[in-house]
mmCIF file with all atom_site columns, C-alpha atoms in Angstrom:
data_model
loop_
_atom_site.group_PDB
_atom_site.id
_atom_site.type_symbol
_atom_site.label_atom_id
_atom_site.label_alt_id
_atom_site.label_comp_id
_atom_site.label_asym_id
_atom_site.label_entity_id
_atom_site.label_seq_id
_atom_site.pdbx_PDB_ins_code
_atom_site.Cartn_x
_atom_site.Cartn_y
_atom_site.Cartn_z
_atom_site.occupancy
_atom_site.B_iso_or_equiv
_atom_site.pdbx_formal_charge
_atom_site.auth_seq_id
_atom_site.auth_comp_id
_atom_site.auth_asym_id
_atom_site.auth_atom_id
_atom_site.pdbx_PDB_model_num
ATOM 1   C CA . VAL A 1 1   ? -25.850 1.145   -30.129 1.00 46.00 ? 1   VAL A CA 1
ATOM 2   C CA . LEU A 1 2   ? -22.463 0.444   -31.938 1.00 54.00 ? 2   LEU A CA 1
ATOM 3   C CA . GLU A 1 3   ? -21.149 -2.975  -31.570 1.00 63.00 ? 3   GLU A CA 1
ATOM 4   C CA . ASN A 1 4   ? -17.746 -4.562  -31.221 1.00 67.00 ? 4   ASN A CA 1
ATOM 5   C CA . CYS A 1 5   ? -16.667 -1.452  -30.050 1.00 69.00 ? 5   CYS A CA 1
ATOM 6   C CA . ASN A 1 6   ? -14.581 -0.348  -27.001 1.00 68.00 ? 6   ASN A CA 1
ATOM 7   C CA . TYR A 1 7   ? -15.563 2.581   -24.925 1.00 67.00 ? 7   TYR A CA 1
ATOM 8   C CA . LEU A 1 8   ? -14.002 4.975   -22.505 1.00 67.00 ? 8   LEU A CA 1
ATOM 9   C CA . LEU A 1 9   ? -16.259 6.399   -19.857 1.00 70.00 ? 9   LEU A CA 1
ATOM 10  C CA . LEU A 1 10  ? -15.285 9.437   -18.442 1.00 70.00 ? 10  LEU A CA 1
ATOM 11  C CA . GLU A 1 11  ? -16.531 10.820  -14.997 1.00 71.00 ? 11  GLU A CA 1
ATOM 12  C CA . GLU A 1 12  ? -16.041 14.066  -12.679 1.00 74.00 ? 12  GLU A CA 1
ATOM 13  C CA . LEU A 1 13  ? -14.936 12.792  -9.285  1.00 75.00 ? 13  LEU A CA 1
ATOM 14  C CA . LYS A 1 14  ? -15.350 15.505  -6.478  1.00 80.00 ? 14  LYS A CA 1
ATOM 15  C CA . GLY A 1 15  ? -12.498 14.610  -4.017  1.00 85.00 ? 15  GLY A CA 1
ATOM 16  C CA . LYS A 1 16  ? -8.874  15.045  -3.262  1.00 86.00 ? 16  LYS A CA 1
ATOM 17  C CA . LYS A 1 17  ? -5.256  13.272  -4.504  1.00 85.00 ? 17  LYS A CA 1
ATOM 18  C CA . MET A 1 18  ? -4.043  10.631  -2.067  1.00 82.00 ? 18  MET A CA 1
ATOM 19  C CA . ASN A 1 19  ? -1.006  12.172  -0.136  1.00 77.00 ? 19  ASN A CA 1
ATOM 20  C CA . LYS A 1 20  ? 1.811   9.967   1.524   1.00 73.00 ? 20  LYS A CA 1
ATOM 21  C CA . SER A 1 21  ? 0.876   10.309  5.029   1.00 73.00 ? 21  SER A CA 1
ATOM 22  C CA . LEU A 1 22  ? -3.225  9.296   4.547   1.00 74.00 ? 22  LEU A CA 1
ATOM 23  C CA . PHE A 1 23  ? -2.029  6.343   2.063   1.00 70.00 ? 23  PHE A CA 1
ATOM 24  C CA . GLU A 1 24  ? -0.195  4.807   4.883   1.00 68.00 ? 24  GLU A CA 1
ATOM 25  C CA . LYS A 1 25  ? -3.605  4.233   7.058   1.00 70.00 ? 25  LYS A CA 1
ATOM 26  C CA . GLU A 1 26  ? -4.895  0.715   7.146   1.00 64.00 ? 26  GLU A CA 1
ATOM 27  C CA . ASN A 1 27  ? -8.065  1.154   5.551   1.00 84.00 ? 27  ASN A CA 1
ATOM 28  C CA . PHE A 1 28  ? -6.883  2.879   2.479   1.00 88.00 ? 28  PHE A CA 1
ATOM 29  C CA . VAL A 1 29  ? -3.861  0.221   2.019   1.00 90.00 ? 29  VAL A CA 1
ATOM 30  C CA . GLU A 1 30  ? -7.037  -2.408  2.044   1.00 92.00 ? 30  GLU A CA 1
ATOM 31  C CA . GLN A 1 31  ? -8.933  -0.273  -0.318  1.00 93.00 ? 31  GLN A CA 1
ATOM 32  C CA . PHE A 1 32  ? -6.257  0.011   -2.443  1.00 93.00 ? 32  PHE A CA 1
ATOM 33  C CA . ALA A 1 33  ? -5.804  -3.765  -2.598  1.00 94.00 ? 33  ALA A CA 1
ATOM 34  C CA . VAL A 1 34  ? -9.413  -4.198  -3.293  1.00 95.00 ? 34  VAL A CA 1
ATOM 35  C CA . ILE A 1 35  ? -9.212  -1.852  -6.091  1.00 95.00 ? 35  ILE A CA 1
ATOM 36  C CA . ALA A 1 36  ? -6.411  -3.487  -7.593  1.00 96.00 ? 36  ALA A CA 1
ATOM 37  C CA . GLN A 1 37  ? -7.482  -6.948  -7.801  1.00 95.00 ? 37  GLN A CA 1
ATOM 38  C CA . ASP A 1 38  ? -10.844 -5.350  -9.296  1.00 95.00 ? 38  ASP A CA 1
ATOM 39  C CA . ILE A 1 39  ? -8.854  -4.057  -11.887 1.00 95.00 ? 39  ILE A CA 1
ATOM 40  C CA . HIS A 1 40  ? -7.012  -7.318  -12.423 1.00 93.00 ? 40  HIS A CA 1
ATOM 41  C CA . SER A 1 41  ? -9.907  -9.020  -12.671 1.00 92.00 ? 41  SER A CA 1
ATOM 42  C CA . ILE A 1 42  ? -10.815 -8.391  -16.128 1.00 87.00 ? 42  ILE A CA 1
ATOM 43  C CA . LYS A 1 43  ? -9.129  -11.225 -17.936 1.00 79.00 ? 43  LYS A CA 1
ATOM 44  C CA . GLY A 1 44  ? -7.283  -11.249 -21.386 1.00 69.00 ? 44  GLY A CA 1
ATOM 45  C CA . LEU A 1 45  ? -5.796  -13.912 -23.196 1.00 63.00 ? 45  LEU A CA 1
ATOM 46  C CA . THR A 1 46  ? -4.734  -17.007 -20.789 1.00 62.00 ? 46  THR A CA 1
ATOM 47  C CA . PHE A 1 47  ? -1.013  -16.402 -20.829 1.00 61.00 ? 47  PHE A CA 1
ATOM 48  C CA . LEU A 1 48  ? 1.475   -14.091 -22.147 1.00 63.00 ? 48  LEU A CA 1
ATOM 49  C CA . ASP A 1 49  ? 4.242   -14.246 -24.351 1.00 57.00 ? 49  ASP A CA 1
ATOM 50  C CA . CYS A 1 50  ? 7.786   -12.994 -23.438 1.00 58.00 ? 50  CYS A CA 1
ATOM 51  C CA . GLU A 1 51  ? 7.575   -9.721  -25.831 1.00 65.00 ? 51  GLU A CA 1
ATOM 52  C CA . HIS A 1 52  ? 5.539   -8.276  -23.020 1.00 69.00 ? 52  HIS A CA 1
ATOM 53  C CA . ILE A 1 53  ? 8.244   -8.379  -20.539 1.00 81.00 ? 53  ILE A CA 1
ATOM 54  C CA . ASP A 1 54  ? 10.797  -7.256  -23.269 1.00 85.00 ? 54  ASP A CA 1
ATOM 55  C CA . GLY A 1 55  ? 9.687   -3.805  -23.667 1.00 84.00 ? 55  GLY A CA 1
ATOM 56  C CA . LEU A 1 56  ? 10.088  -2.760  -19.886 1.00 86.00 ? 56  LEU A CA 1
ATOM 57  C CA . ILE A 1 57  ? 13.784  -4.556  -20.144 1.00 90.00 ? 57  ILE A CA 1
ATOM 58  C CA . GLN A 1 58  ? 14.468  -2.725  -23.091 1.00 91.00 ? 58  GLN A CA 1
ATOM 59  C CA . ASN A 1 59  ? 13.243  0.452   -21.712 1.00 89.00 ? 59  ASN A CA 1
ATOM 60  C CA . LEU A 1 60  ? 15.636  -0.205  -18.493 1.00 91.00 ? 60  LEU A CA 1
ATOM 61  C CA . LEU A 1 61  ? 18.916  -1.129  -20.693 1.00 91.00 ? 61  LEU A CA 1
ATOM 62  C CA . GLN A 1 62  ? 18.683  2.205   -22.716 1.00 91.00 ? 62  GLN A CA 1
ATOM 63  C CA . ASN A 1 63  ? 18.271  4.079   -19.072 1.00 89.00 ? 63  ASN A CA 1
ATOM 64  C CA . ILE A 1 64  ? 21.064  3.215   -17.547 1.00 89.00 ? 64  ILE A CA 1
ATOM 65  C CA . PRO A 1 65  ? 23.182  5.891   -16.111 1.00 87.00 ? 65  PRO A CA 1
ATOM 66  C CA . PRO A 1 66  ? 26.699  5.692   -17.453 1.00 83.00 ? 66  PRO A CA 1
ATOM 67  C CA . SER A 1 67  ? 27.990  6.801   -14.405 1.00 79.00 ? 67  SER A CA 1
ATOM 68  C CA . ILE A 1 68  ? 27.118  3.614   -12.369 1.00 80.00 ? 68  ILE A CA 1
ATOM 69  C CA . GLY A 1 69  ? 28.448  1.161   -15.096 1.00 78.00 ? 69  GLY A CA 1
ATOM 70  C CA . LEU A 1 70  ? 26.414  -0.579  -17.747 1.00 82.00 ? 70  LEU A CA 1
ATOM 71  C CA . ALA A 1 71  ? 27.987  -3.978  -17.979 1.00 87.00 ? 71  ALA A CA 1
ATOM 72  C CA . PRO A 1 72  ? 26.754  -4.787  -13.785 1.00 86.00 ? 72  PRO A CA 1
ATOM 73  C CA . PHE A 1 73  ? 23.373  -3.643  -14.288 1.00 89.00 ? 73  PHE A CA 1
ATOM 74  C CA . GLN A 1 74  ? 22.987  -5.039  -17.721 1.00 91.00 ? 74  GLN A CA 1
ATOM 75  C CA . ARG A 1 75  ? 23.585  -8.518  -15.853 1.00 91.00 ? 75  ARG A CA 1
ATOM 76  C CA . VAL A 1 76  ? 21.053  -7.225  -13.100 1.00 92.00 ? 76  VAL A CA 1
ATOM 77  C CA . ILE A 1 77  ? 18.428  -6.651  -15.674 1.00 93.00 ? 77  ILE A CA 1
ATOM 78  C CA . PHE A 1 78  ? 18.969  -9.990  -17.403 1.00 93.00 ? 78  PHE A CA 1
ATOM 79  C CA . LYS A 1 79  ? 19.157  -11.909 -14.350 1.00 93.00 ? 79  LYS A CA 1
ATOM 80  C CA . LEU A 1 80  ? 15.427  -10.466 -13.519 1.00 94.00 ? 80  LEU A CA 1
ATOM 81  C CA . ARG A 1 81  ? 14.227  -11.087 -16.891 1.00 93.00 ? 81  ARG A CA 1
ATOM 82  C CA . ASP A 1 82  ? 15.252  -14.715 -16.948 1.00 93.00 ? 82  ASP A CA 1
ATOM 83  C CA . CYS A 1 83  ? 13.973  -15.222 -13.628 1.00 93.00 ? 83  CYS A CA 1
ATOM 84  C CA . ILE A 1 84  ? 10.633  -13.664 -14.478 1.00 93.00 ? 84  ILE A CA 1
ATOM 85  C CA . LYS A 1 85  ? 10.043  -15.338 -17.732 1.00 89.00 ? 85  LYS A CA 1
ATOM 86  C CA . SER A 1 86  ? 10.858  -18.681 -15.850 1.00 91.00 ? 86  SER A CA 1
ATOM 87  C CA . TYR A 1 87  ? 6.972   -18.323 -14.864 1.00 90.00 ? 87  TYR A CA 1
ATOM 88  C CA . PRO A 1 88  ? 3.802   -18.641 -16.390 1.00 86.00 ? 88  PRO A CA 1
ATOM 89  C CA . LEU A 1 89  ? 2.142   -15.396 -16.250 1.00 85.00 ? 89  LEU A CA 1
ATOM 90  C CA . ARG A 1 90  ? -1.790  -15.056 -16.455 1.00 84.00 ? 90  ARG A CA 1
ATOM 91  C CA . ASN A 1 91  ? -2.601  -11.712 -18.761 1.00 86.00 ? 91  ASN A CA 1
ATOM 92  C CA . VAL A 1 92  ? -4.897  -9.537  -17.210 1.00 89.00 ? 92  VAL A CA 1
ATOM 93  C CA . PHE A 1 93  ? -6.019  -5.688  -17.445 1.00 90.00 ? 93  PHE A CA 1
ATOM 94  C CA . LEU A 1 94  ? -3.502  -3.287  -15.990 1.00 92.00 ? 94  LEU A CA 1
ATOM 95  C CA . HIS A 1 95  ? -3.624  0.183   -14.683 1.00 94.00 ? 95  HIS A CA 1
ATOM 96  C CA . GLY A 1 96  ? -0.019  0.857   -15.695 1.00 91.00 ? 96  GLY A CA 1
ATOM 97  C CA . ASP A 1 97  ? 0.587   3.669   -13.068 1.00 91.00 ? 97  ASP A CA 1
ATOM 98  C CA . LEU A 1 98  ? -0.854  2.531   -10.109 1.00 90.00 ? 98  LEU A CA 1
ATOM 99  C CA . LYS A 1 99  ? 0.609   4.610   -7.285  1.00 86.00 ? 99  LYS A CA 1
ATOM 100 C CA . PHE A 1 100 ? -0.999  6.727   -4.257  1.00 84.00 ? 100 PHE A CA 1
ATOM 101 C CA . ALA A 1 101 ? -0.939  9.997   -6.312  1.00 86.00 ? 101 ALA A CA 1
ATOM 102 C CA . ASN A 1 102 ? -3.412  8.150   -8.957  1.00 91.00 ? 102 ASN A CA 1
ATOM 103 C CA . LEU A 1 103 ? -5.880  7.839   -6.442  1.00 91.00 ? 103 LEU A CA 1
ATOM 104 C CA . ILE A 1 104 ? -8.892  10.102  -5.640  1.00 91.00 ? 104 ILE A CA 1
ATOM 105 C CA . TYR A 1 105 ? -10.757 10.064  -1.828  1.00 91.00 ? 105 TYR A CA 1
ATOM 106 C CA . ASP A 1 106 ? -13.341 11.728  -0.170  1.00 89.00 ? 106 ASP A CA 1
ATOM 107 C CA . TYR A 1 107 ? -13.352 11.387  3.806   1.00 83.00 ? 107 TYR A CA 1
ATOM 108 C CA . GLU A 1 108 ? -12.143 7.726   4.528   1.00 84.00 ? 108 GLU A CA 1
ATOM 109 C CA . LYS A 1 109 ? -12.869 6.288   1.297   1.00 90.00 ? 109 LYS A CA 1
ATOM 110 C CA . ILE A 1 110 ? -11.144 5.925   -2.187  1.00 92.00 ? 110 ILE A CA 1
ATOM 111 C CA . ILE A 1 111 ? -13.281 7.094   -4.718  1.00 91.00 ? 111 ILE A CA 1
ATOM 112 C CA . GLY A 1 112 ? -11.426 6.676   -8.170  1.00 90.00 ? 112 GLY A CA 1
ATOM 113 C CA . VAL A 1 113 ? -8.441  5.981   -9.983  1.00 92.00 ? 113 VAL A CA 1
ATOM 114 C CA . ILE A 1 114 ? -7.234  8.650   -12.082 1.00 91.00 ? 114 ILE A CA 1
ATOM 115 C CA . ASP A 1 115 ? -4.568  8.593   -15.331 1.00 90.00 ? 115 ASP A CA 1
ATOM 116 C CA . TRP A 1 116 ? -5.510  5.558   -17.318 1.00 90.00 ? 116 TRP A CA 1
ATOM 117 C CA . GLU A 1 117 ? -2.992  6.326   -20.115 1.00 89.00 ? 117 GLU A CA 1
ATOM 118 C CA . ASP A 1 118 ? -0.776  3.742   -19.538 1.00 89.00 ? 118 ASP A CA 1
ATOM 119 C CA . SER A 1 119 ? -3.486  0.955   -19.397 1.00 88.00 ? 119 SER A CA 1
ATOM 120 C CA . SER A 1 120 ? -2.975  -2.281  -21.141 1.00 86.00 ? 120 SER A CA 1
ATOM 121 C CA . TYR A 1 121 ? -3.120  -5.897  -21.054 1.00 87.00 ? 121 TYR A CA 1
ATOM 122 C CA . GLY A 1 122 ? -0.369  -7.902  -19.218 1.00 87.00 ? 122 GLY A CA 1
ATOM 123 C CA . THR A 1 123 ? 0.540   -9.623  -15.808 1.00 91.00 ? 123 THR A CA 1
ATOM 124 C CA . ASN A 1 124 ? -0.990  -8.259  -12.567 1.00 93.00 ? 124 ASN A CA 1
ATOM 125 C CA . TYR A 1 125 ? 2.924   -8.622  -11.073 1.00 94.00 ? 125 TYR A CA 1
ATOM 126 C CA . LYS A 1 126 ? 3.666   -5.642  -13.354 1.00 92.00 ? 126 LYS A CA 1
ATOM 127 C CA . ASP A 1 127 ? 1.002   -3.199  -11.491 1.00 94.00 ? 127 ASP A CA 1
ATOM 128 C CA . LEU A 1 128 ? 1.684   -5.331  -8.362  1.00 95.00 ? 128 LEU A CA 1
ATOM 129 C CA . GLY A 1 129 ? 5.649   -4.536  -8.701  1.00 94.00 ? 129 GLY A CA 1
ATOM 130 C CA . GLN A 1 130 ? 5.035   -0.858  -9.118  1.00 91.00 ? 130 GLN A CA 1
ATOM 131 C CA . ILE A 1 131 ? 2.843   -0.676  -6.032  1.00 92.00 ? 131 ILE A CA 1
ATOM 132 C CA . PHE A 1 132 ? 5.850   -2.665  -3.895  1.00 92.00 ? 132 PHE A CA 1
ATOM 133 C CA . GLU A 1 133 ? 8.180   -0.359  -4.952  1.00 87.00 ? 133 GLU A CA 1
ATOM 134 C CA . MET A 1 134 ? 6.705   2.481   -2.749  1.00 76.00 ? 134 MET A CA 1
ATOM 135 C CA . SER A 1 135 ? 8.137   1.929   0.262   1.00 67.00 ? 135 SER A CA 1
ATOM 136 C CA . GLN A 1 136 ? 5.342   3.557   2.452   1.00 72.00 ? 136 GLN A CA 1
ATOM 137 C CA . ILE A 1 137 ? 2.635   0.636   1.925   1.00 82.00 ? 137 ILE A CA 1
ATOM 138 C CA . ASN A 1 138 ? 1.882   -2.072  4.447   1.00 88.00 ? 138 ASN A CA 1
ATOM 139 C CA . ARG A 1 139 ? 2.874   -4.640  2.179   1.00 91.00 ? 139 ARG A CA 1
ATOM 140 C CA . LYS A 1 140 ? 1.714   -7.900  4.394   1.00 92.00 ? 140 LYS A CA 1
ATOM 141 C CA . ARG A 1 141 ? -1.776  -6.237  4.881   1.00 92.00 ? 141 ARG A CA 1
ATOM 142 C CA . PHE A 1 142 ? -1.803  -5.393  1.137   1.00 93.00 ? 142 PHE A CA 1
ATOM 143 C CA . ILE A 1 143 ? -1.200  -9.040  -0.106  1.00 95.00 ? 143 ILE A CA 1
ATOM 144 C CA . LYS A 1 144 ? -3.440  -10.675 2.309   1.00 95.00 ? 144 LYS A CA 1
ATOM 145 C CA . THR A 1 145 ? -6.520  -8.181  1.291   1.00 95.00 ? 145 THR A CA 1
ATOM 146 C CA . TYR A 1 146 ? -5.651  -8.947  -2.569  1.00 95.00 ? 146 TYR A CA 1
ATOM 147 C CA . GLU A 1 147 ? -5.462  -12.569 -1.810  1.00 96.00 ? 147 GLU A CA 1
ATOM 148 C CA . ASN A 1 148 ? -8.759  -12.655 -0.064  1.00 95.00 ? 148 ASN A CA 1
ATOM 149 C CA . CYS A 1 149 ? -10.196 -11.332 -3.223  1.00 92.00 ? 149 CYS A CA 1
ATOM 150 C CA . THR A 1 150 ? -9.309  -14.024 -5.337  1.00 87.00 ? 150 THR A CA 1
ATOM 151 C CA . ASN A 1 151 ? -8.362  -17.503 -5.540  1.00 81.00 ? 151 ASN A CA 1
ATOM 152 C CA . GLU A 1 152 ? -4.775  -16.212 -6.477  1.00 85.00 ? 152 GLU A CA 1
ATOM 153 C CA . THR A 1 153 ? -2.007  -16.875 -3.844  1.00 94.00 ? 153 THR A CA 1
ATOM 154 C CA . LEU A 1 154 ? 0.995   -14.010 -4.661  1.00 95.00 ? 154 LEU A CA 1
ATOM 155 C CA . ASP A 1 155 ? 4.295   -15.617 -5.508  1.00 96.00 ? 155 ASP A CA 1
ATOM 156 C CA . LEU A 1 156 ? 5.979   -13.646 -3.385  1.00 96.00 ? 156 LEU A CA 1
ATOM 157 C CA . ASP A 1 157 ? 9.823   -14.241 -5.267  1.00 96.00 ? 157 ASP A CA 1
ATOM 158 C CA . LEU A 1 158 ? 7.977   -13.241 -8.564  1.00 95.00 ? 158 LEU A CA 1
ATOM 159 C CA . LEU A 1 159 ? 6.639   -9.885  -6.887  1.00 95.00 ? 159 LEU A CA 1
ATOM 160 C CA . SER A 1 160 ? 10.098  -9.526  -5.459  1.00 95.00 ? 160 SER A CA 1
ATOM 161 C CA . TYR A 1 161 ? 11.623  -9.461  -9.045  1.00 95.00 ? 161 TYR A CA 1
ATOM 162 C CA . PHE A 1 162 ? 8.941   -6.925  -10.484 1.00 94.00 ? 162 PHE A CA 1
ATOM 163 C CA . LYS A 1 163 ? 9.485   -4.680  -7.532  1.00 93.00 ? 163 LYS A CA 1
ATOM 164 C CA . ASP A 1 164 ? 13.212  -4.684  -8.047  1.00 93.00 ? 164 ASP A CA 1
ATOM 165 C CA . LEU A 1 165 ? 12.671  -3.756  -12.106 1.00 92.00 ? 165 LEU A CA 1
ATOM 166 C CA . PHE A 1 166 ? 10.482  -0.504  -10.579 1.00 91.00 ? 166 PHE A CA 1
ATOM 167 C CA . TYR A 1 167 ? 13.115  0.310   -8.489  1.00 90.00 ? 167 TYR A CA 1
ATOM 168 C CA . LEU A 1 168 ? 15.484  0.055   -11.216 1.00 91.00 ? 168 LEU A CA 1
ATOM 169 C CA . LYS A 1 169 ? 13.415  2.155   -13.436 1.00 89.00 ? 169 LYS A CA 1
ATOM 170 C CA . THR A 1 170 ? 12.855  4.625   -10.525 1.00 86.00 ? 170 THR A CA 1
ATOM 171 C CA . SER A 1 171 ? 16.516  5.148   -9.726  1.00 87.00 ? 171 SER A CA 1
ATOM 172 C CA . PHE A 1 172 ? 17.579  5.462   -13.256 1.00 87.00 ? 172 PHE A CA 1
ATOM 173 C CA . GLU A 1 173 ? 15.007  8.035   -14.040 1.00 85.00 ? 173 GLU A CA 1
ATOM 174 C CA . TYR A 1 174 ? 16.712  9.905   -10.416 1.00 81.00 ? 174 TYR A CA 1
ATOM 175 C CA . LEU A 1 175 ? 20.344  9.776   -11.446 1.00 82.00 ? 175 LEU A CA 1
ATOM 176 C CA . ASN A 1 176 ? 19.291  10.819  -14.941 1.00 82.00 ? 176 ASN A CA 1
ATOM 177 C CA . HIS A 1 177 ? 17.590  13.879  -13.361 1.00 73.00 ? 177 HIS A CA 1
ATOM 178 C CA . LYS A 1 178 ? 14.134  13.092  -15.015 1.00 63.00 ? 178 LYS A CA 1
ATOM 179 C CA . ASN A 1 179 ? 12.495  12.943  -11.650 1.00 59.00 ? 179 ASN A CA 1
ATOM 180 C CA . ASN A 1 180 ? 14.048  15.216  -9.562  1.00 57.00 ? 180 ASN A CA 1
ATOM 181 C CA . TYR A 1 181 ? 14.272  18.608  -11.428 1.00 57.00 ? 181 TYR A CA 1
ATOM 182 C CA . ASN A 1 182 ? 11.868  20.139  -8.253  1.00 64.00 ? 182 ASN A CA 1
ATOM 183 C CA . LEU A 1 183 ? 14.899  19.622  -5.825  1.00 64.00 ? 183 LEU A CA 1
ATOM 184 C CA . ASN A 1 184 ? 17.453  21.667  -4.779  1.00 69.00 ? 184 ASN A CA 1
ATOM 185 C CA . LEU A 1 185 ? 21.024  20.604  -5.198  1.00 68.00 ? 185 LEU A CA 1
ATOM 186 C CA . LYS A 1 186 ? 21.395  19.292  -1.391  1.00 72.00 ? 186 LYS A CA 1
ATOM 187 C CA . GLN A 1 187 ? 18.367  17.107  -1.951  1.00 68.00 ? 187 GLN A CA 1
ATOM 188 C CA . ARG A 1 188 ? 19.226  15.480  -5.067  1.00 69.00 ? 188 ARG A CA 1
ATOM 189 C CA . GLN A 1 189 ? 22.684  14.511  -3.674  1.00 73.00 ? 189 GLN A CA 1
ATOM 190 C CA . GLU A 1 190 ? 21.050  13.071  -1.127  1.00 75.00 ? 190 GLU A CA 1
ATOM 191 C CA . ILE A 1 191 ? 18.644  11.292  -3.027  1.00 71.00 ? 191 ILE A CA 1
ATOM 192 C CA . ASN A 1 192 ? 21.619  10.311  -5.364  1.00 75.00 ? 192 ASN A CA 1
ATOM 193 C CA . LYS A 1 193 ? 23.832  8.773   -2.470  1.00 81.00 ? 193 LYS A CA 1
ATOM 194 C CA . ASN A 1 194 ? 20.755  6.559   -1.049  1.00 79.00 ? 194 ASN A CA 1
ATOM 195 C CA . THR A 1 195 ? 20.046  5.559   -4.660  1.00 81.00 ? 195 THR A CA 1
ATOM 196 C CA . LEU A 1 196 ? 23.383  4.603   -5.345  1.00 82.00 ? 196 LEU A CA 1
ATOM 197 C CA . SER A 1 197 ? 23.283  2.648   -1.955  1.00 85.00 ? 197 SER A CA 1
ATOM 198 C CA . VAL A 1 198 ? 20.159  0.587   -3.232  1.00 81.00 ? 198 VAL A CA 1
ATOM 199 C CA . LEU A 1 199 ? 21.520  0.022   -6.430  1.00 85.00 ? 199 LEU A CA 1
ATOM 200 C CA . SER A 1 200 ? 24.876  -1.574  -4.805  1.00 87.00 ? 200 SER A CA 1
ATOM 201 C CA . GLU A 1 201 ? 22.868  -3.886  -2.732  1.00 87.00 ? 201 GLU A CA 1
ATOM 202 C CA . LEU A 1 202 ? 21.119  -4.974  -5.666  1.00 86.00 ? 202 LEU A CA 1
ATOM 203 C CA . ASN A 1 203 ? 24.053  -5.130  -7.780  1.00 84.00 ? 203 ASN A CA 1
ATOM 204 C CA . LYS A 1 204 ? 25.755  -7.812  -4.885  1.00 86.00 ? 204 LYS A CA 1
ATOM 205 C CA . HIS A 1 205 ? 22.259  -9.897  -4.945  1.00 85.00 ? 205 HIS A CA 1
ATOM 206 C CA . TYR A 1 206 ? 21.833  -10.454 -8.366  1.00 85.00 ? 206 TYR A CA 1
ATOM 207 C CA . ASN A 1 207 ? 25.578  -10.592 -9.564  1.00 77.00 ? 207 ASN A CA 1
#
């Protein structure tokens, strides 16, 4: 047996990928919250330094679509960064891409999570912010179940900051045509219209 090594154990999962309609069911939301908390129960160093957040911020700054204007959203991103850095952040294990499409289910039970290539250590709010950026999830039920699994009470303001960061990331990808190549022109125009509307509200909120 090798000592002082990290191992990645792979297992074949005989199930189906989760879809949006199933994911809205209450029992799946509660199962998802328990799975997220189980992942985050693996602790790293006690607290994080600021560099962990800076990588996400830098990625956003580099991908602001020129069509929406750089300066306003640079201010939004810096405001979010400063708000997040004012909190002491625990360091835990992260999946890095927790979304319904990465859940495998069989009958009425989630049996596995796939796509771990973005896993790392960081604040659990990074995973949670990405989860909450998905509009179809029952957030109150998720939070209640997650908190019942741990002694931690989630800070809703901090959760909102991370959610908005991931909404910016997704919006920039859509506007830069990185995520909508399977859509026709009409669908892209509709998504762009809705995306710009929400970005406008975020801009007003943080500026």
